[in-house]
Amino acid sequence: MPSFNEAASKRRQTRLRREYLYRKSLEGREKSSYEQKRIIREALAAGKQIPTEVRASYDKLKTEIDAEDTKTSVAKSHVDDEYGDAGLEDPRVCVTTSRDPSSRLKQFVKEVKLLIPNSTRINRGNNRVDELIASCRDAQFTDVVVVQETRGEPDGLVVCHLPMGPTAFFNLSNSVLRHDLEGGAAPMSEAYPHLILNNFNTNLGKRIGNVLKCLFPVPKAESKRVITFGNDNDFISFRHHMYEKQGKDKVILHEVGPRFEMRLYQLRLGTLDQKDAENEYVLRPYQNTAIKRSVL
């Protein structure tokens, strides 16, 4: 028999999900209205006649245009709802593993926990995915990061944003832990890091950049810690450095680690436990044009 708090939490999550899906269903209608307003603005700015296709709704749309400001004049989508509060409060990230992790995966997860400020590492135990997500929602976590392995080698990373999604699935390769770096790793700072998101140019690339960026809080200007996500042909290289200035023009980088490569293979609009949620992107590497495409 669920307690009163558990039942209330489930009702709240159901209501929030219903509202989110309703707002998402309105996007097509709002996009059509936004296109009509854009046509009217361009015609008025150029001093031309109003096109015939928008004359019937001109009076109503002109009233809405006059009432808009810089924020409301831009079309909104469910993406804005997902990360609408980003930057207002520091994110709280839960870091965990797949079941029965090896010693190497445990060490890798410890380093991932140190990478992300305000993160908490928990032991997965025998918890199912739905139990894990429900516990993280109740604890007010903003994101869940799950690291997976094959034969002791980290090969998967899942980033799930709470409470509504999205969930990004990455392949991991060429993972190098801190103690395996050549020459040893520099000491790990706990300062909030500056982020470099390089070469995320498409709409999907900007979306993935947003998913990764919102794991980290806003840094202070004097922070000397830098985290880089560099996209090259849809492979994302992760690097972690500290820097120091010597003289006026000289900057020395010290790699802190770990380092690894990521490749996005799925982006789901729901959370990790919602297997029936709509897929926004799925990697299909065996199509004839797969080599020519660059999705990020």
Short mmCIF file of C-alpha atoms in Angstrom, two decimals:
data_model
loop_
_atom_site.label_atom_id
_atom_site.label_comp_id
_atom_site.label_asym_id
_atom_site.label_seq_id
_atom_site.Cartn_x
_atom_site.Cartn_y
_atom_site.Cartn_z
CA MET A 1 0.00 0.00 0.00
CA PRO A 2 1.74 3.25 -1.11
CA SER A 3 1.98 6.02 1.45
CA PHE A 4 0.17 9.33 1.04
CA ASN A 5 3.40 11.10 0.00
CA GLU A 6 4.18 8.50 -2.66
CA ALA A 7 0.65 8.70 -4.09
CA ALA A 8 0.80 12.52 -4.12
CA SER A 9 4.20 12.43 -5.86
CA LYS A 10 2.87 10.07 -8.55
CA ARG A 11 -0.18 12.26 -9.14
CA ARG A 12 2.06 15.32 -9.45
CA GLN A 13 4.36 13.61 -11.95
CA THR A 14 1.35 12.42 -13.96
CA ARG A 15 -0.08 15.94 -14.03
CA LEU A 16 3.25 17.50 -15.05
CA ARG A 17 3.71 14.92 -17.81
CA ARG A 18 0.17 15.54 -19.09
CA GLU A 19 0.76 19.32 -19.16
CA TYR A 20 4.08 18.82 -20.96
CA LEU A 21 2.49 16.62 -23.63
CA TYR A 22 -0.35 19.12 -24.06
CA ARG A 23 2.10 22.01 -24.60
CA LYS A 24 4.03 19.83 -27.04
CA SER A 25 0.82 19.09 -28.98
CA LEU A 26 0.25 22.84 -29.45
CA GLU A 27 3.61 23.39 -31.15
CA GLY A 28 2.32 22.86 -34.69
CA ARG A 29 -0.45 25.43 -34.25
CA GLU A 30 1.88 27.95 -32.59
CA LYS A 31 4.49 27.48 -35.31
CA SER A 32 1.89 28.27 -37.99
CA SER A 33 0.88 31.45 -36.12
CA TYR A 34 4.54 32.42 -35.70
CA GLU A 35 5.14 32.07 -39.47
CA GLN A 36 2.15 34.30 -40.23
CA LYS A 37 3.41 36.96 -37.81
CA ARG A 38 6.86 36.80 -39.39
CA ILE A 39 5.36 37.42 -42.84
CA ILE A 40 3.41 40.43 -41.53
CA ARG A 41 6.47 41.90 -39.76
CA GLU A 42 8.60 41.60 -42.92
CA ALA A 43 5.88 43.20 -45.07
CA LEU A 44 5.43 46.13 -42.66
CA ALA A 45 9.19 46.64 -42.31
CA ALA A 46 9.64 46.72 -46.11
CA GLY A 47 6.57 48.95 -46.69
CA LYS A 48 4.94 46.35 -48.95
CA GLN A 49 1.36 45.16 -49.19
CA ILE A 50 0.22 42.45 -46.79
CA PRO A 51 0.26 39.07 -48.62
CA THR A 52 -3.16 37.71 -49.45
CA GLU A 53 -2.75 34.53 -47.37
CA VAL A 54 -2.59 36.50 -44.07
CA ARG A 55 -5.01 39.36 -44.79
CA ALA A 56 -7.98 37.58 -43.20
CA SER A 57 -6.17 37.24 -39.84
CA TYR A 58 -4.21 40.51 -40.08
CA ASP A 59 -6.17 42.49 -37.46
CA LYS A 60 -5.88 39.79 -34.79
CA LEU A 61 -2.21 39.06 -35.51
CA LYS A 62 -1.29 42.77 -35.61
CA THR A 63 -2.73 43.21 -32.11
CA GLU A 64 -0.61 40.27 -30.87
CA ILE A 65 2.52 41.63 -32.60
CA ASP A 66 2.10 45.04 -30.94
CA ALA A 67 1.86 43.37 -27.51
CA GLU A 68 5.00 41.22 -27.94
CA ASP A 69 8.45 41.89 -26.55
CA THR A 70 11.87 40.40 -27.37
CA LYS A 71 11.10 37.15 -25.50
CA THR A 72 7.53 36.49 -26.61
CA SER A 73 8.23 37.31 -30.27
CA VAL A 74 10.35 34.14 -30.60
CA ALA A 75 8.65 30.79 -31.16
CA LYS A 76 8.82 28.47 -28.13
CA SER A 77 8.98 24.68 -28.06
CA HIS A 78 9.07 21.79 -25.58
CA VAL A 79 12.87 22.18 -25.59
CA ASP A 80 12.48 25.53 -23.81
CA ASP A 81 10.32 23.87 -21.14
CA GLU A 82 12.89 21.13 -20.49
CA TYR A 83 15.74 23.52 -19.70
CA GLY A 84 13.72 26.64 -18.86
CA ASP A 85 15.25 26.92 -15.37
CA ALA A 86 18.86 26.27 -16.44
CA GLY A 87 21.25 28.77 -14.87
CA LEU A 88 18.80 29.92 -12.18
CA GLU A 89 19.88 27.20 -9.76
CA ASP A 90 22.90 24.92 -9.70
CA PRO A 91 22.12 21.47 -11.15
CA ARG A 92 22.13 18.43 -8.84
CA VAL A 93 23.39 15.33 -10.65
CA CYS A 94 23.12 11.70 -9.56
CA VAL A 95 25.93 9.49 -10.91
CA THR A 96 25.56 5.71 -10.87
CA THR A 97 26.48 2.55 -12.79
CA SER A 98 24.89 -0.48 -14.36
CA ARG A 99 24.32 -3.45 -12.04
CA ASP A 100 27.24 -5.42 -10.62
CA PRO A 101 30.00 -2.98 -11.73
CA SER A 102 33.63 -4.04 -12.05
CA SER A 103 36.41 -2.37 -10.06
CA ARG A 104 37.51 -0.39 -13.14
CA LEU A 105 33.98 0.93 -13.71
CA LYS A 106 33.73 1.93 -10.03
CA GLN A 107 36.97 3.90 -10.37
CA PHE A 108 35.75 5.54 -13.58
CA VAL A 109 32.47 6.58 -11.93
CA LYS A 110 34.39 8.10 -9.00
CA GLU A 111 36.26 10.27 -11.50
CA VAL A 112 33.01 11.23 -13.30
CA LYS A 113 31.60 12.24 -9.92
CA LEU A 114 34.62 14.53 -9.34
CA LEU A 115 34.19 15.99 -12.83
CA ILE A 116 30.66 17.25 -12.21
CA PRO A 117 30.26 19.73 -9.34
CA ASN A 118 27.35 19.18 -6.93
CA SER A 119 27.04 15.56 -8.06
CA THR A 120 26.32 12.56 -5.84
CA ARG A 121 27.49 9.02 -6.55
CA ILE A 122 25.18 6.23 -5.44
CA ASN A 123 25.53 2.46 -5.55
CA ARG A 124 23.06 0.96 -8.03
CA GLY A 125 22.50 -2.27 -6.11
CA ASN A 126 19.52 -4.20 -7.45
CA ASN A 127 17.39 -1.13 -8.15
CA ARG A 128 15.39 -1.21 -11.36
CA VAL A 129 15.51 1.76 -13.71
CA ASP A 130 12.03 2.97 -12.77
CA GLU A 131 12.90 2.79 -9.06
CA LEU A 132 16.13 4.69 -9.66
CA ILE A 133 14.40 7.49 -11.61
CA ALA A 134 11.57 7.74 -9.05
CA SER A 135 14.08 8.02 -6.19
CA CYS A 136 16.04 10.73 -8.02
CA ARG A 137 12.84 12.68 -8.72
CA ASP A 138 11.86 12.54 -5.05
CA ALA A 139 15.36 13.70 -4.06
CA GLN A 140 15.07 16.72 -6.41
CA PHE A 141 17.95 15.71 -8.69
CA THR A 142 17.99 17.57 -12.01
CA ASP A 143 19.93 14.92 -13.97
CA VAL A 144 20.91 11.25 -13.77
CA VAL A 145 24.15 9.97 -15.33
CA VAL A 146 24.46 6.19 -15.76
CA VAL A 147 27.78 4.65 -16.85
CA GLN A 148 27.78 1.20 -18.46
CA GLU A 149 30.51 -1.33 -19.28
CA THR A 150 31.43 -4.41 -21.26
CA ARG A 151 33.99 -6.78 -19.72
CA GLY A 152 35.30 -4.11 -17.37
CA GLU A 153 35.69 -1.40 -20.04
CA PRO A 154 33.38 1.66 -19.83
CA ASP A 155 31.47 1.73 -23.12
CA GLY A 156 28.18 3.55 -22.48
CA LEU A 157 26.99 6.82 -20.95
CA VAL A 158 23.35 7.82 -20.42
CA VAL A 159 22.38 11.39 -19.47
CA CYS A 160 18.76 11.73 -18.34
CA HIS A 161 17.29 15.14 -17.49
CA LEU A 162 14.57 15.23 -14.84
CA PRO A 163 11.66 15.47 -14.46
CA MET A 164 10.54 15.30 -18.14
CA GLY A 165 13.61 14.38 -20.19
CA PRO A 166 15.28 14.31 -22.64
CA THR A 167 17.56 11.28 -22.36
CA ALA A 168 20.77 11.08 -24.42
CA PHE A 169 22.56 7.76 -25.01
CA PHE A 170 26.28 7.78 -25.90
CA ASN A 171 28.82 5.13 -26.81
CA LEU A 172 32.14 5.53 -24.97
CA SER A 173 35.52 4.55 -26.39
CA ASN A 174 39.23 5.09 -25.70
CA SER A 175 38.60 5.72 -22.01
CA VAL A 176 41.76 6.70 -20.10
CA LEU A 177 41.52 7.06 -16.33
CA ARG A 178 43.49 9.66 -14.41
CA HIS A 179 46.16 7.30 -13.10
CA ASP A 180 46.72 5.93 -16.65
CA LEU A 181 47.65 9.31 -18.15
CA GLU A 182 51.22 9.68 -19.38
CA GLY A 183 53.29 11.61 -16.86
CA GLY A 184 50.54 11.46 -14.24
CA ALA A 185 47.50 13.67 -13.83
CA ALA A 186 47.39 17.17 -12.38
CA PRO A 187 45.51 17.58 -9.07
CA MET A 188 41.72 17.66 -9.43
CA SER A 189 40.22 21.05 -8.61
CA GLU A 190 36.66 21.32 -7.27
CA ALA A 191 36.09 24.78 -8.76
CA TYR A 192 33.20 25.16 -11.18
CA PRO A 193 34.71 24.62 -14.66
CA HIS A 194 34.53 26.75 -17.78
CA LEU A 195 33.03 24.80 -20.70
CA ILE A 196 34.19 24.71 -24.33
CA LEU A 197 31.62 23.27 -26.74
CA ASN A 198 33.38 23.11 -30.07
CA ASN A 199 31.79 22.50 -33.48
CA PHE A 200 28.19 21.79 -32.39
CA ASN A 201 26.63 23.53 -35.39
CA THR A 202 23.38 21.76 -36.35
CA ASN A 203 20.10 21.96 -34.43
CA LEU A 204 20.75 18.49 -33.02
CA GLY A 205 24.32 19.50 -32.16
CA LYS A 206 23.09 22.55 -30.25
CA ARG A 207 20.55 20.34 -28.49
CA ILE A 208 23.26 17.89 -27.39
CA GLY A 209 25.48 20.80 -26.35
CA ASN A 210 22.61 22.01 -24.18
CA VAL A 211 22.20 18.55 -22.60
CA LEU A 212 25.91 18.43 -21.70
CA LYS A 213 26.17 22.09 -20.68
CA CYS A 214 23.30 21.87 -18.20
CA LEU A 215 25.14 19.23 -16.14
CA PHE A 216 27.49 21.97 -14.93
CA PRO A 217 26.81 25.09 -12.84
CA VAL A 218 27.77 28.60 -13.92
CA PRO A 219 31.51 29.12 -13.15
CA LYS A 220 33.23 32.13 -11.67
CA ALA A 221 35.39 34.22 -13.98
CA GLU A 222 38.59 33.43 -12.06
CA SER A 223 38.19 29.65 -12.31
CA LYS A 224 41.24 27.98 -13.92
CA ARG A 225 39.49 24.72 -14.70
CA VAL A 226 38.42 23.96 -18.29
CA ILE A 227 36.30 21.11 -19.66
CA THR A 228 36.15 20.62 -23.43
CA PHE A 229 33.60 18.78 -25.55
CA GLY A 230 35.00 18.84 -29.08
CA ASN A 231 32.92 17.45 -31.94
CA ASP A 232 34.80 15.97 -34.89
CA ASN A 233 32.73 14.05 -37.46
CA ASP A 234 30.06 13.25 -34.80
CA PHE A 235 32.62 11.89 -32.35
CA ILE A 236 32.78 14.03 -29.20
CA SER A 237 36.21 14.19 -27.53
CA PHE A 238 36.14 14.92 -23.81
CA ARG A 239 39.17 16.61 -22.21
CA HIS A 240 39.70 18.10 -18.76
CA HIS A 241 42.48 20.63 -18.06
CA MET A 242 43.77 23.12 -15.55
CA TYR A 243 45.62 26.16 -16.86
CA GLU A 244 48.01 28.68 -15.42
CA LYS A 245 49.37 31.92 -16.82
CA GLN A 246 53.10 32.61 -17.03
CA GLY A 247 53.89 36.15 -18.04
CA LYS A 248 51.58 38.16 -20.25
CA ASP A 249 51.07 35.88 -23.23
CA LYS A 250 52.03 32.38 -22.09
CA VAL A 251 49.46 29.86 -20.86
CA ILE A 252 50.36 26.34 -19.71
CA LEU A 253 47.78 23.52 -19.79
CA HIS A 254 47.88 20.58 -17.37
CA GLU A 255 45.67 17.63 -18.25
CA VAL A 256 43.65 16.44 -15.27
CA GLY A 257 41.74 13.55 -16.83
CA PRO A 258 39.92 11.35 -17.40
CA ARG A 259 39.65 11.44 -21.20
CA PHE A 260 37.30 9.57 -23.52
CA GLU A 261 35.42 9.75 -26.81
CA MET A 262 31.62 9.83 -27.04
CA ARG A 263 29.22 9.15 -29.89
CA LEU A 264 25.51 9.88 -29.70
CA TYR A 265 23.35 6.95 -30.82
CA GLN A 266 19.92 7.89 -29.44
CA LEU A 267 18.07 10.94 -28.13
CA ARG A 268 14.75 10.20 -26.46
CA LEU A 269 12.19 12.85 -25.53
CA GLY A 270 11.17 11.14 -22.27
CA THR A 271 13.11 9.98 -19.23
CA LEU A 272 15.16 6.79 -18.96
CA ASP A 273 12.27 4.72 -17.58
CA GLN A 274 9.86 5.75 -20.38
CA LYS A 275 10.74 3.21 -23.07
CA ASP A 276 7.75 4.15 -25.22
CA ALA A 277 8.71 7.84 -25.42
CA GLU A 278 9.29 9.39 -28.83
CA ASN A 279 12.80 9.22 -30.28
CA GLU A 280 14.15 12.55 -31.49
CA TYR A 281 17.22 10.93 -33.07
CA VAL A 282 18.50 7.38 -33.61
CA LEU A 283 21.87 6.55 -35.18
CA ARG A 284 21.56 4.46 -38.34
CA PRO A 285 25.15 3.81 -39.42
CA TYR A 286 24.35 1.19 -42.10
CA GLN A 287 22.41 3.41 -44.49
CA ASN A 288 24.12 4.20 -47.79
CA THR A 289 24.45 7.90 -47.00
CA ALA A 290 25.58 7.48 -43.38
CA ILE A 291 29.23 8.26 -44.19
CA LYS A 292 28.34 11.55 -45.86
CA ARG A 293 26.05 12.83 -43.10
CA SER A 294 27.18 14.94 -40.18
CA VAL A 295 24.40 15.15 -37.62
CA LEU A 296 26.11 17.27 -34.94
#
